Amino acid sequence: MPYKILIVDDHALVRAGLAMLVSALPGGASIFMAGTATEALEQAEYHAPLDVVLLDCGLPDADGGSLIRALSQRSGRAPVVVVSADESDATIQRVMTLGAAAFVPKSRTSSEVINAIKLALTGGAPASARQVGADTSAALSQLTARQLDVLLMLEKGMTNRDIALQLGLAEKTVKNHVTALLNGLGVVNRLQAIRRARDLGLLK
């Protein structure tokens, strides 16, 4: 059966772009769209149960936090993946605390967006102990010692600027290390990187 996916964004071009991405999912997708919070809640309830909701929290007619909860409830507890142009740590922390299954900056690549959607569709189930052991070896083999240093500092909530000063590096170099970390761990933001690293035993 094709996945049932609701895309909520007040920009038609963004909705169209996301629709093109999810239409390529294995098994296909039935795609529903909404440009306002009111439309989103109506669509979620009408087409429930949905498999996933892609939401831009910057809608002009609703508070993003309350909308995350409402969409999840009306869509049959579908995971809500926030896709936003606001990449601030405060925004990421807020939407994850309010129940979003994942946060994907709009600046990310198509493959990163799809990976986040796939993870949400599968429930993001934790791996078994044996799988974690194998994944840890693979992750460690991809990360350099410097990237592990950066990972430890990310866990402490340090910004790229703070890390650059601490390690005596250019801020752009730190940004490159962070990008490599996200790619190596198969995640799309810092919070997910920390959670993934903890699951793998890279962080205590």
Tab-separated table of C-alpha atoms in Angstrom:
chain	number	residue	atom	x	y	z
A	1	MET	CA	0.000	0.000	0.000
A	2	PRO	CA	1.301	3.502	-0.762
A	3	TYR	CA	2.170	5.738	2.160
A	4	LYS	CA	-0.341	8.434	3.078
A	5	ILE	CA	1.548	11.687	3.565
A	6	LEU	CA	0.308	15.175	4.394
A	7	ILE	CA	2.499	18.137	3.376
A	8	VAL	CA	1.797	21.404	5.199
A	9	ASP	CA	3.535	24.578	3.994
A	10	ASP	CA	2.264	28.016	3.054
A	11	HIS	CA	4.499	28.165	-0.042
A	12	ALA	CA	3.179	26.291	-3.073
A	13	LEU	CA	6.659	25.739	-4.534
A	14	VAL	CA	7.867	24.109	-1.320
A	15	ARG	CA	4.813	21.848	-1.225
A	16	ALA	CA	5.425	20.849	-4.838
A	17	GLY	CA	9.103	20.149	-4.183
A	18	LEU	CA	8.393	17.979	-1.158
A	19	ALA	CA	5.679	16.171	-3.091
A	20	MET	CA	8.178	15.282	-5.812
A	21	LEU	CA	10.559	13.902	-3.176
A	22	VAL	CA	8.082	11.704	-1.326
A	23	SER	CA	6.482	10.446	-4.537
A	24	ALA	CA	9.728	8.557	-5.148
A	25	LEU	CA	9.469	6.572	-1.893
A	26	PRO	CA	9.509	2.786	-2.352
A	27	GLY	CA	5.906	1.661	-2.622
A	28	GLY	CA	4.731	5.101	-3.685
A	29	ALA	CA	2.763	7.698	-1.767
A	30	SER	CA	-0.693	9.221	-1.663
A	31	ILE	CA	0.058	12.892	-1.086
A	32	PHE	CA	-2.267	15.462	0.470
A	33	MET	CA	-1.416	19.145	0.795
A	34	ALA	CA	-2.396	22.110	2.908
A	35	GLY	CA	-1.292	25.738	2.920
A	36	THR	CA	-2.804	26.798	6.245
A	37	ALA	CA	-3.216	25.321	9.712
A	38	THR	CA	-6.988	25.116	9.240
A	39	GLU	CA	-6.617	23.183	5.991
A	40	ALA	CA	-3.982	20.944	7.576
A	41	LEU	CA	-6.219	19.918	10.459
A	42	GLU	CA	-9.122	19.251	8.105
A	43	GLN	CA	-6.954	17.154	5.769
A	44	ALA	CA	-5.372	15.244	8.661
A	45	GLU	CA	-8.741	14.285	10.088
A	46	TYR	CA	-10.321	13.468	6.714
A	47	HIS	CA	-7.468	11.237	5.518
A	48	ALA	CA	-6.575	9.638	8.863
A	49	PRO	CA	-4.772	7.466	9.584
A	50	LEU	CA	-1.768	9.066	7.901
A	51	ASP	CA	1.736	7.620	7.839
A	52	VAL	CA	3.614	10.899	8.269
A	53	VAL	CA	3.033	14.664	8.294
A	54	LEU	CA	5.604	17.107	6.894
A	55	LEU	CA	5.079	20.453	8.588
A	56	ASP	CA	6.478	23.955	8.267
A	57	CYS	CA	5.976	25.443	11.742
A	58	GLY	CA	6.163	28.966	10.344
A	59	LEU	CA	2.540	29.076	9.192
A	60	PRO	CA	1.060	32.558	9.669
A	61	ASP	CA	-2.261	31.311	11.106
A	62	ALA	CA	-1.073	29.013	13.899
A	63	ASP	CA	1.432	28.408	16.652
A	64	GLY	CA	3.730	25.655	15.464
A	65	GLY	CA	3.904	23.895	18.812
A	66	SER	CA	0.169	23.429	19.296
A	67	LEU	CA	-0.193	22.465	15.645
A	68	ILE	CA	2.307	19.608	16.026
A	69	ARG	CA	0.205	18.058	18.783
A	70	ALA	CA	-3.105	18.676	17.027
A	71	LEU	CA	-1.939	17.209	13.721
A	72	SER	CA	-0.584	14.116	15.415
A	73	GLN	CA	-3.871	13.577	17.235
A	74	ARG	CA	-6.122	14.148	14.222
A	75	SER	CA	-3.993	12.103	11.833
A	76	GLY	CA	-4.123	8.930	13.881
A	77	ARG	CA	-0.887	9.595	15.800
A	78	ALA	CA	1.177	9.995	12.640
A	79	PRO	CA	4.755	11.180	13.242
A	80	VAL	CA	5.250	14.869	12.447
A	81	VAL	CA	8.480	15.807	10.665
A	82	VAL	CA	9.151	19.540	10.885
A	83	VAL	CA	10.729	21.008	7.735
A	84	SER	CA	11.786	24.572	8.465
A	85	ALA	CA	14.006	27.401	7.288
A	86	ASP	CA	14.633	28.350	10.934
A	87	GLU	CA	17.656	26.258	11.942
A	88	SER	CA	18.285	27.826	15.343
A	89	ASP	CA	19.049	25.448	18.197
A	90	ALA	CA	16.198	26.996	20.192
A	91	THR	CA	13.679	26.182	17.458
A	92	ILE	CA	14.955	22.638	17.055
A	93	GLN	CA	14.811	22.046	20.804
A	94	ARG	CA	11.302	23.488	20.987
A	95	VAL	CA	9.728	21.425	18.220
A	96	MET	CA	11.370	18.204	19.409
A	97	THR	CA	10.156	18.851	22.954
A	98	LEU	CA	6.646	19.452	21.606
A	99	GLY	CA	6.558	16.029	19.990
A	100	ALA	CA	8.036	16.303	16.505
A	101	ALA	CA	9.508	13.026	15.279
A	102	ALA	CA	12.317	14.832	13.444
A	103	PHE	CA	13.514	18.268	12.381
A	104	VAL	CA	14.877	18.869	8.883
A	105	PRO	CA	16.293	22.267	7.858
A	106	LYS	CA	15.173	23.353	4.392
A	107	SER	CA	18.820	23.893	3.534
A	108	ARG	CA	19.476	20.148	3.635
A	109	THR	CA	19.829	17.977	0.538
A	110	SER	CA	17.003	15.942	-0.933
A	111	SER	CA	18.587	12.697	0.266
A	112	GLU	CA	18.792	13.993	3.845
A	113	VAL	CA	15.129	14.973	3.799
A	114	ILE	CA	14.156	11.561	2.455
A	115	ASN	CA	16.274	9.808	5.091
A	116	ALA	CA	14.480	11.711	7.848
A	117	ILE	CA	11.099	10.785	6.359
A	118	LYS	CA	12.087	7.121	6.064
A	119	LEU	CA	13.210	7.100	9.690
A	120	ALA	CA	9.869	8.577	10.768
A	121	LEU	CA	7.952	6.061	8.650
A	122	THR	CA	9.752	3.152	10.303
A	123	GLY	CA	9.161	4.569	13.762
A	124	GLY	CA	12.839	5.160	14.410
A	125	ALA	CA	12.958	1.925	16.371
A	126	PRO	CA	16.107	1.405	18.464
A	127	ALA	CA	18.511	-1.210	17.186
A	128	SER	CA	19.203	-4.436	19.023
A	129	ALA	CA	22.377	-4.811	21.065
A	130	ARG	CA	24.039	-6.735	18.250
A	131	GLN	CA	23.093	-4.119	15.668
A	132	VAL	CA	24.339	-1.340	17.917
A	133	GLY	CA	27.709	-3.018	18.201
A	134	ALA	CA	28.023	-3.292	14.431
A	135	ASP	CA	26.775	0.245	13.901
A	136	THR	CA	29.216	1.601	16.475
A	137	SER	CA	32.181	0.095	14.652
A	138	ALA	CA	30.933	1.506	11.359
A	139	ALA	CA	30.335	4.949	12.843
A	140	LEU	CA	33.718	5.060	14.550
A	141	SER	CA	35.447	4.071	11.328
A	142	GLN	CA	33.900	7.072	9.561
A	143	LEU	CA	34.668	9.688	12.218
A	144	THR	CA	38.045	11.292	12.793
A	145	ALA	CA	39.453	12.083	16.235
A	146	ARG	CA	38.763	15.766	15.645
A	147	GLN	CA	35.152	15.056	14.730
A	148	LEU	CA	34.746	13.077	17.947
A	149	ASP	CA	36.116	16.104	19.831
A	150	VAL	CA	33.498	18.251	18.123
A	151	LEU	CA	30.785	15.714	18.992
A	152	LEU	CA	31.663	15.934	22.690
A	153	MET	CA	31.395	19.713	22.535
A	154	LEU	CA	28.067	19.560	20.718
A	155	GLU	CA	26.760	17.469	23.593
A	156	LYS	CA	27.704	20.316	25.939
A	157	GLY	CA	25.602	22.714	23.854
A	158	MET	CA	28.558	24.659	22.478
A	159	THR	CA	28.105	26.727	19.311
A	160	ASN	CA	30.377	26.489	16.275
A	161	ARG	CA	32.063	29.698	17.428
A	162	ASP	CA	32.650	28.311	20.923
A	163	ILE	CA	34.093	25.099	19.508
A	164	ALA	CA	36.339	27.018	17.118
A	165	LEU	CA	37.771	29.053	19.997
A	166	GLN	CA	38.211	25.966	22.168
A	167	LEU	CA	40.015	23.952	19.496
A	168	GLY	CA	41.863	26.815	17.816
A	169	LEU	CA	40.131	26.228	14.491
A	170	ALA	CA	38.392	28.445	11.951
A	171	GLU	CA	34.639	28.548	12.419
A	172	LYS	CA	34.187	27.323	8.834
A	173	THR	CA	36.346	24.287	9.637
A	174	VAL	CA	34.154	23.475	12.622
A	175	LYS	CA	31.068	23.786	10.428
A	176	ASN	CA	32.617	21.278	8.005
A	177	HIS	CA	33.304	18.884	10.889
A	178	VAL	CA	29.695	19.194	12.067
A	179	THR	CA	28.416	18.452	8.561
A	180	ALA	CA	30.675	15.396	8.353
A	181	LEU	CA	29.368	14.235	11.743
A	182	LEU	CA	25.751	14.518	10.644
A	183	ASN	CA	26.452	12.637	7.435
A	184	GLY	CA	28.480	9.959	9.217
A	185	LEU	CA	25.771	9.352	11.803
A	186	GLY	CA	22.982	9.474	9.221
A	187	VAL	CA	21.092	12.339	10.885
A	188	VAL	CA	20.052	15.867	9.918
A	189	ASN	CA	20.617	18.026	12.990
A	190	ARG	CA	22.670	18.327	16.169
A	191	LEU	CA	20.054	16.970	18.547
A	192	GLN	CA	19.612	13.873	16.424
A	193	ALA	CA	23.397	13.479	16.236
A	194	ILE	CA	23.679	13.478	20.022
A	195	ARG	CA	20.831	10.993	20.400
A	196	ARG	CA	22.263	8.758	17.703
A	197	ALA	CA	25.739	8.923	19.241
A	198	ARG	CA	24.307	7.942	22.631
A	199	ASP	CA	22.412	5.030	21.075
A	200	LEU	CA	25.672	3.877	19.490
A	201	GLY	CA	27.613	4.235	22.710
A	202	LEU	CA	29.815	7.034	21.351
A	203	LEU	CA	28.567	9.275	24.167
A	204	LYS	CA	27.846	8.279	27.731
